[in-house]
Amino acid sequence: MELWAAPRSLDLAGSLRGTPSARFVASGPCTVVGVPRDCISDRDTLAALAEETRGLWSRIEADARRDDDTFMDWARPVPGPWWFKQAEAAVVVMQGDPARLRACMPRGVRPLPGTGGRYLLAVTRFDGVGSEDPSDPQRFSYHEVTPFLPVWSGLRGPAAFIPELYPDAWMAVILGREILGFPKRTARVGLRDNGGELIVGGRLALKMRWREACPAVPKAAIGALGRALIPFELTERVLRAILPERPKFSALVHKRIGASHTAGRTLAIDEVVRVPVQLDPIHKAATLEGLQVDVGDGPGILHGKAIAGWRLHSGFHFGAGFKERSIRTPEVAS
């Protein structure tokens, strides 16, 4: 199951063979135009088939590059830290249910005061992703949908808690979960000039569209984003005044690894991990006008109503994560 964007011919090869290759269902208002086969010249048919084949081979190449593994001998993952050289994201401030947000947070983590149930939802394309360790020079690209919940955690202070996230590359799942504990789940993700979507659990879980992306000064965009997330005029003023060229923040995750002696029914590791993130300069920004976000009830924390959105171009480095606290000991895990 995947989502195709118009304009596009639908299964030309299947139509010519007389045996459909797929079933198509409209996810929104659209116009479908049928053309009798005898009204299309052989030249136009060949050109259309060539374009369909080109698109399929392009997809195969992208999938093969994305699925190449990143391991050392004896199936050891290549160590980080990791650099996401290029990140192009549609970032939306969502108004969620405060009680629902609190319910997904581990002990010792609570919503950041002043946010009132708001959180960030990002649909991102990553290019040039790889480890800074010289043992593996490979780089790959993938997409990801990530909710960022603004929180305060113990004595460590503010962070962005990530309860669950959805990449479209299995290596990103393995490396993120095994090393740092990011709760990743493989999905199908799209990002294009006028929107993006998430398909997970066999359904369209997120559909994001906008009419146009209006260029904006990066500092102004970040200031407006901050004010939408924490709705006070002072928020925007402070961010525009003190925002450094390379902002930093902490990602917070609940790392849970199943215990082998119970076949994963209990946990061998159950802890809150803090991961420092160093952003590269935001070199391009735009405000998303005519924004529409359709999100169902889950999975995970996905819910709510869109307040405002921006398109941001940057990159970032992961630092070395560290355990902030244990949630429970392996002996009493359940």
GROMACS .gro file of C-alpha atoms in nm:
model
  334
    1MET     CA    1   0.000   0.000   0.000
    2GLU     CA    2   0.134   0.342  -0.096
    3LEU     CA    3   0.018   0.686  -0.201
    4TRP     CA    4   0.069   0.823  -0.553
    5ALA     CA    5   0.044   1.194  -0.633
    6ALA     CA    6  -0.131   1.329  -0.944
    7PRO     CA    7  -0.085   1.386  -1.230
    8ARG     CA    8   0.016   1.031  -1.308
    9SER     CA    9  -0.082   0.749  -1.539
   10LEU     CA   10  -0.227   0.457  -1.345
   11ASP     CA   11  -0.087   0.114  -1.436
   12LEU     CA   12  -0.034   0.166  -1.808
   13ALA     CA   13   0.132  -0.175  -1.851
   14GLY     CA   14  -0.155  -0.350  -1.674
   15SER     CA   15  -0.407  -0.168  -1.892
   16LEU     CA   16  -0.231  -0.279  -2.211
   17ARG     CA   17  -0.213  -0.641  -2.092
   18GLY     CA   18  -0.575  -0.637  -1.987
   19THR     CA   19  -0.480  -0.758  -1.638
   20PRO     CA   20  -0.465  -0.488  -1.365
   21SER     CA   21  -0.151  -0.482  -1.153
   22ALA     CA   22  -0.303  -0.281  -0.869
   23ARG     CA   23  -0.624  -0.142  -0.720
   24PHE     CA   24  -0.653   0.236  -0.684
   25VAL     CA   25  -0.858   0.422  -0.423
   26ALA     CA   26  -0.887   0.803  -0.410
   27SER     CA   27  -0.767   0.953  -0.082
   28GLY     CA   28  -0.925   1.290  -0.168
   29PRO     CA   29  -1.109   1.478  -0.445
   30CYS     CA   30  -0.961   1.395  -0.785
   31THR     CA   31  -1.040   1.364  -1.155
   32VAL     CA   32  -0.970   1.040  -1.340
   33VAL     CA   33  -0.951   1.054  -1.720
   34GLY     CA   34  -0.987   0.733  -1.922
   35VAL     CA   35  -0.848   0.717  -2.276
   36PRO     CA   36  -0.938   0.431  -2.517
   37ARG     CA   37  -0.631   0.234  -2.621
   38ASP     CA   38  -0.698   0.284  -2.991
   39CYS     CA   39  -0.685   0.662  -2.940
   40ILE     CA   40  -0.320   0.654  -2.827
   41SER     CA   41  -0.047   0.635  -3.090
   42ASP     CA   42   0.224   0.370  -3.066
   43ARG     CA   43   0.479   0.646  -3.017
   44ASP     CA   44   0.290   0.797  -2.723
   45THR     CA   45   0.235   0.451  -2.574
   46LEU     CA   46   0.606   0.368  -2.591
   47ALA     CA   47   0.696   0.705  -2.438
   48ALA     CA   48   0.450   0.649  -2.152
   49LEU     CA   49   0.577   0.294  -2.091
   50ALA     CA   50   0.935   0.420  -2.092
   51GLU     CA   51   0.844   0.684  -1.830
   52GLU     CA   52   0.667   0.423  -1.618
   53THR     CA   53   0.972   0.194  -1.640
   54ARG     CA   54   1.210   0.482  -1.558
   55GLY     CA   55   1.011   0.558  -1.246
   56LEU     CA   56   1.015   0.195  -1.135
   57TRP     CA   57   1.391   0.161  -1.185
   58SER     CA   58   1.449   0.489  -1.001
   59ARG     CA   59   1.253   0.351  -0.709
   60ILE     CA   60   1.446   0.022  -0.716
   61GLU     CA   61   1.775   0.212  -0.706
   62ALA     CA   62   1.658   0.428  -0.414
   63ASP     CA   63   1.536   0.121  -0.223
   64ALA     CA   64   1.861  -0.069  -0.286
   65ARG     CA   65   2.078   0.220  -0.165
   66ARG     CA   66   1.859   0.273   0.140
   67ASP     CA   67   1.857  -0.097   0.227
   68ASP     CA   68   2.233  -0.155   0.200
   69ASP     CA   69   2.340  -0.260   0.547
   70THR     CA   70   2.570  -0.068   0.781
   71PHE     CA   71   2.745  -0.335   0.983
   72MET     CA   72   3.098  -0.436   1.081
   73ASP     CA   73   3.225  -0.794   1.115
   74TRP     CA   74   3.017  -1.035   1.320
   75ALA     CA   75   2.705  -0.822   1.260
   76ARG     CA   76   2.819  -0.539   1.488
   77PRO     CA   77   2.654  -0.206   1.401
   78VAL     CA   78   2.895   0.066   1.295
   79PRO     CA   79   2.941   0.300   1.592
   80GLY     CA   80   2.843   0.667   1.579
   81PRO     CA   81   2.821   0.950   1.633
   82TRP     CA   82   2.594   1.009   1.336
   83TRP     CA   83   2.575   1.301   1.098
   84PHE     CA   84   2.256   1.377   0.905
   85LYS     CA   85   2.418   1.596   0.642
   86GLN     CA   86   2.098   1.724   0.480
   87ALA     CA   87   1.757   1.736   0.643
   88GLU     CA   88   1.457   1.885   0.462
   89ALA     CA   89   1.152   1.890   0.687
   90ALA     CA   90   0.791   2.001   0.697
   91VAL     CA   91   0.746   2.091   1.065
   92VAL     CA   92   0.395   2.147   1.202
   93VAL     CA   93   0.282   2.266   1.544
   94MET     CA   94  -0.006   2.042   1.653
   95GLN     CA   95  -0.264   2.110   1.922
   96GLY     CA   96  -0.301   1.783   2.107
   97ASP     CA   97  -0.474   1.659   2.419
   98PRO     CA   98  -0.262   1.745   2.726
   99ALA     CA   99  -0.379   1.435   2.915
  100ARG     CA  100  -0.288   1.209   2.624
  101LEU     CA  101   0.058   1.362   2.599
  102ARG     CA  102   0.120   1.321   2.972
  103ALA     CA  103   0.006   0.958   2.963
  104CYS     CA  104   0.282   0.856   2.718
  105MET     CA  105   0.566   1.007   2.922
  106PRO     CA  106   0.783   0.794   3.153
  107ARG     CA  107   0.821   0.866   3.522
  108GLY     CA  108   1.011   1.189   3.591
  109VAL     CA  109   0.921   1.346   3.255
  110ARG     CA  110   0.642   1.604   3.234
  111PRO     CA  111   0.510   1.850   2.973
  112LEU     CA  112   0.699   2.176   2.938
  113PRO     CA  113   0.503   2.451   3.116
  114GLY     CA  114   0.316   2.684   2.882
  115THR     CA  115   0.278   2.440   2.592
  116GLY     CA  116  -0.080   2.344   2.679
  117GLY     CA  117  -0.083   2.017   2.485
  118ARG     CA  118   0.102   2.144   2.178
  119TYR     CA  119   0.377   1.943   2.012
  120LEU     CA  120   0.579   1.931   1.690
  121LEU     CA  121   0.521   1.687   1.407
  122ALA     CA  122   0.794   1.663   1.141
  123VAL     CA  123   0.795   1.485   0.804
  124THR     CA  124   1.161   1.478   0.698
  125ARG     CA  125   1.381   1.361   0.414
  126PHE     CA  126   1.739   1.283   0.519
  127ASP     CA  127   2.024   1.272   0.266
  128GLY     CA  128   2.390   1.190   0.321
  129VAL     CA  129   2.325   1.005   0.648
  130GLY     CA  130   2.624   0.820   0.791
  131SER     CA  131   2.852   0.759   1.084
  132GLU     CA  132   3.143   0.991   1.157
  133ASP     CA  133   3.344   0.679   1.244
  134PRO     CA  134   3.601   0.622   0.964
  135SER     CA  135   3.533   0.246   0.958
  136ASP     CA  136   3.228   0.296   0.733
  137PRO     CA  137   3.210   0.572   0.469
  138GLN     CA  138   2.865   0.464   0.344
  139ARG     CA  139   2.589   0.722   0.320
  140PHE     CA  140   2.217   0.664   0.268
  141SER     CA  141   1.888   0.852   0.238
  142TYR     CA  142   1.549   0.792   0.392
  143HIS     CA  143   1.231   0.959   0.520
  144GLU     CA  144   1.090   0.978   0.871
  145VAL     CA  145   0.785   1.107   1.057
  146THR     CA  146   0.872   1.223   1.408
  147PRO     CA  147   0.659   1.370   1.689
  148PHE     CA  148   0.854   1.595   1.928
  149LEU     CA  149   0.687   1.655   2.266
  150PRO     CA  150   0.831   1.953   2.459
  151VAL     CA  151   0.906   1.830   2.811
  152TRP     CA  152   1.093   1.902   3.132
  153SER     CA  153   1.287   1.610   3.274
  154GLY     CA  154   1.414   1.607   3.630
  155LEU     CA  155   1.722   1.818   3.698
  156ARG     CA  156   1.835   1.798   3.335
  157GLY     CA  157   1.573   2.048   3.219
  158PRO     CA  158   1.399   2.091   2.882
  159ALA     CA  159   1.408   1.835   2.603
  160ALA     CA  160   1.207   1.698   2.312
  161PHE     CA  161   1.055   1.364   2.410
  162ILE     CA  162   1.000   1.121   2.122
  163PRO     CA  163   0.748   0.849   2.216
  164GLU     CA  164   0.751   0.675   1.875
  165LEU     CA  165   0.878   0.757   1.525
  166TYR     CA  166   0.839   0.615   1.178
  167PRO     CA  167   1.128   0.579   0.928
  168ASP     CA  168   1.102   0.409   0.589
  169ALA     CA  169   1.442   0.236   0.620
  170TRP     CA  170   1.504  -0.076   0.827
  171MET     CA  171   1.869   0.016   0.896
  172ALA     CA  172   1.751   0.340   1.056
  173VAL     CA  173   1.523   0.129   1.279
  174ILE     CA  174   1.800  -0.112   1.383
  175LEU     CA  175   2.066   0.151   1.451
  176GLY     CA  176   1.829   0.389   1.627
  177ARG     CA  177   1.677   0.123   1.854
  178GLU     CA  178   1.985  -0.086   1.930
  179ILE     CA  179   2.231   0.193   2.007
  180LEU     CA  180   2.032   0.486   2.147
  181GLY     CA  181   1.690   0.335   2.212
  182PHE     CA  182   1.477   0.540   1.972
  183PRO     CA  183   1.137   0.362   1.952
  184LYS     CA  184   1.132   0.333   1.572
  185ARG     CA  185   0.874   0.153   1.360
  186THR     CA  186   0.913   0.093   0.987
  187ALA     CA  187   0.655   0.271   0.770
  188ARG     CA  188   0.605   0.423   0.426
  189VAL     CA  189   0.670   0.797   0.422
  190GLY     CA  190   0.639   1.053   0.142
  191LEU     CA  191   0.754   1.416   0.121
  192ARG     CA  192   0.700   1.633  -0.186
  193ASP     CA  193   0.666   2.000  -0.280
  194ASN     CA  194   0.305   2.030  -0.163
  195GLY     CA  195   0.276   1.778   0.120
  196GLY     CA  196   0.366   1.448   0.278
  197GLU     CA  197   0.209   1.136   0.422
  198LEU     CA  198   0.260   0.838   0.650
  199ILE     CA  199   0.132   0.487   0.581
  200VAL     CA  200   0.173   0.252   0.878
  201GLY     CA  201  -0.025  -0.040   1.011
  202GLY     CA  202  -0.184  -0.088   0.669
  203ARG     CA  203  -0.355   0.252   0.662
  204LEU     CA  204  -0.300   0.617   0.574
  205ALA     CA  205  -0.222   0.751   0.922
  206LEU     CA  206  -0.113   1.104   0.823
  207LYS     CA  207  -0.181   1.320   0.520
  208MET     CA  208  -0.030   1.669   0.507
  209ARG     CA  209  -0.093   1.921   0.227
  210TRP     CA  210  -0.029   2.292   0.174
  211ARG     CA  211  -0.115   2.541  -0.100
  212GLU     CA  212   0.225   2.713  -0.119
  213ALA     CA  213   0.551   2.754   0.072
  214CYS     CA  214   0.633   3.124   0.114
  215PRO     CA  215   1.007   3.200   0.165
  216ALA     CA  216   1.096   3.324   0.513
  217VAL     CA  217   1.405   3.437   0.700
  218PRO     CA  218   1.522   3.134   0.904
  219LYS     CA  219   1.540   3.323   1.236
  220ALA     CA  220   1.193   3.466   1.179
  221ALA     CA  221   1.057   3.120   1.096
  222ILE     CA  222   1.206   2.967   1.412
  223GLY     CA  223   1.072   3.256   1.619
  224ALA     CA  224   0.722   3.207   1.479
  225LEU     CA  225   0.747   2.831   1.533
  226GLY     CA  226   0.848   2.885   1.895
  227ARG     CA  227   0.560   3.123   1.955
  228ALA     CA  228   0.311   2.876   1.803
  229LEU     CA  229   0.448   2.601   2.028
  230ILE     CA  230   0.459   2.818   2.343
  231PRO     CA  231   0.192   3.079   2.264
  232PHE     CA  232   0.340   3.390   2.425
  233GLU     CA  233   0.468   3.697   2.241
  234LEU     CA  234   0.785   3.695   2.453
  235THR     CA  235   0.876   3.350   2.314
  236GLU     CA  236   0.923   3.483   1.962
  237ARG     CA  237   1.118   3.788   2.078
  238VAL     CA  238   1.358   3.582   2.286
  239LEU     CA  239   1.417   3.323   2.014
  240ARG     CA  240   1.485   3.583   1.746
  241ALA     CA  241   1.722   3.768   1.979
  242ILE     CA  242   1.930   3.480   2.117
  243LEU     CA  243   1.899   3.197   1.862
  244PRO     CA  244   2.253   3.091   1.768
  245GLU     CA  245   2.350   2.995   1.415
  246ARG     CA  246   2.374   2.629   1.521
  247PRO     CA  247   2.102   2.565   1.782
  248LYS     CA  248   2.124   2.273   2.024
  249PHE     CA  249   1.858   2.067   2.196
  250SER     CA  250   1.824   1.731   2.368
  251ALA     CA  251   1.616   1.443   2.238
  252LEU     CA  252   1.470   1.225   2.511
  253VAL     CA  253   1.370   0.861   2.453
  254HIS     CA  254   1.239   0.576   2.664
  255LYS     CA  255   1.480   0.294   2.579
  256ARG     CA  256   1.320  -0.049   2.625
  257ILE     CA  257   1.503  -0.368   2.527
  258GLY     CA  258   1.340  -0.705   2.593
  259ALA     CA  259   1.499  -0.962   2.824
  260SER     CA  260   1.620  -1.281   2.659
  261HIS     CA  261   1.525  -1.509   2.950
  262THR     CA  262   1.157  -1.417   2.916
  263ALA     CA  263   1.152  -1.403   2.533
  264GLY     CA  264   1.093  -1.027   2.556
  265ARG     CA  265   0.793  -1.040   2.791
  266THR     CA  266   0.997  -0.846   3.048
  267LEU     CA  267   1.265  -0.581   2.996
  268ALA     CA  268   1.640  -0.614   3.030
  269ILE     CA  269   1.681  -0.239   2.975
  270ASP     CA  270   1.421   0.016   3.080
  271GLU     CA  271   1.564   0.366   3.104
  272VAL     CA  272   1.532   0.725   2.989
  273VAL     CA  273   1.814   0.822   2.752
  274ARG     CA  274   1.909   1.181   2.664
  275VAL     CA  275   2.071   1.240   2.326
  276PRO     CA  276   2.233   1.578   2.249
  277VAL     CA  277   2.151   1.715   1.903
  278GLN     CA  278   2.358   1.987   1.733
  279LEU     CA  279   2.176   2.150   1.441
  280ASP     CA  280   2.365   2.279   1.140
  281PRO     CA  281   2.275   2.631   1.022
  282ILE     CA  282   1.919   2.657   0.888
  283HIS     CA  283   2.000   2.778   0.537
  284LYS     CA  284   1.646   2.790   0.395
  285ALA     CA  285   1.298   2.833   0.544
  286ALA     CA  286   0.941   2.883   0.426
  287THR     CA  287   0.600   2.931   0.583
  288LEU     CA  288   0.339   2.674   0.478
  289GLU     CA  289   0.024   2.854   0.363
  290GLY     CA  290  -0.310   2.679   0.319
  291LEU     CA  291  -0.194   2.399   0.546
  292GLN     CA  292  -0.419   2.097   0.599
  293VAL     CA  293  -0.322   1.802   0.818
  294ASP     CA  294  -0.539   1.491   0.845
  295VAL     CA  295  -0.429   1.262   1.124
  296GLY     CA  296  -0.631   0.981   1.272
  297ASP     CA  297  -0.630   0.845   1.622
  298GLY     CA  298  -0.278   0.708   1.636
  299PRO     CA  299  -0.065   0.507   1.604
  300GLY     CA  300   0.140   0.620   1.898
  301ILE     CA  301   0.082   0.981   1.992
  302LEU     CA  302  -0.030   1.103   1.649
  303HIS     CA  303  -0.346   1.308   1.699
  304GLY     CA  304  -0.468   1.665   1.717
  305LYS     CA  305  -0.518   1.971   1.497
  306ALA     CA  306  -0.256   2.165   1.297
  307ILE     CA  307  -0.184   2.520   1.418
  308ALA     CA  308   0.088   2.629   1.170
  309GLY     CA  309   0.373   2.482   0.969
  310TRP     CA  310   0.711   2.559   0.813
  311ARG     CA  311   0.953   2.403   0.563
  312LEU     CA  312   1.309   2.400   0.699
  313HIS     CA  313   1.640   2.294   0.540
  314SER     CA  314   1.930   2.210   0.770
  315GLY     CA  315   2.126   1.911   0.902
  316PHE     CA  316   2.236   1.786   1.241
  317HIS     CA  317   2.479   1.578   1.443
  318PHE     CA  318   2.392   1.332   1.719
  319GLY     CA  319   2.619   1.345   2.021
  320ALA     CA  320   2.685   1.055   2.257
  321GLY     CA  321   2.368   0.969   2.448
  322PHE     CA  322   2.362   0.889   2.817
  323LYS     CA  323   2.124   0.727   3.064
  324GLU     CA  324   1.932   0.991   3.251
  325ARG     CA  325   1.749   0.752   3.482
  326SER     CA  326   1.630   0.394   3.518
  327ILE     CA  327   1.256   0.337   3.515
  328ARG     CA  328   1.266  -0.004   3.686
  329THR     CA  329   1.518  -0.278   3.740
  330PRO     CA  330   1.524  -0.586   3.512
  331GLU     CA  331   1.421  -0.811   3.801
  332VAL     CA  332   1.086  -0.639   3.850
  333ALA     CA  333   1.010  -0.561   3.485
  334SER     CA  334   0.670  -0.671   3.365
   0.00000   0.00000   0.00000
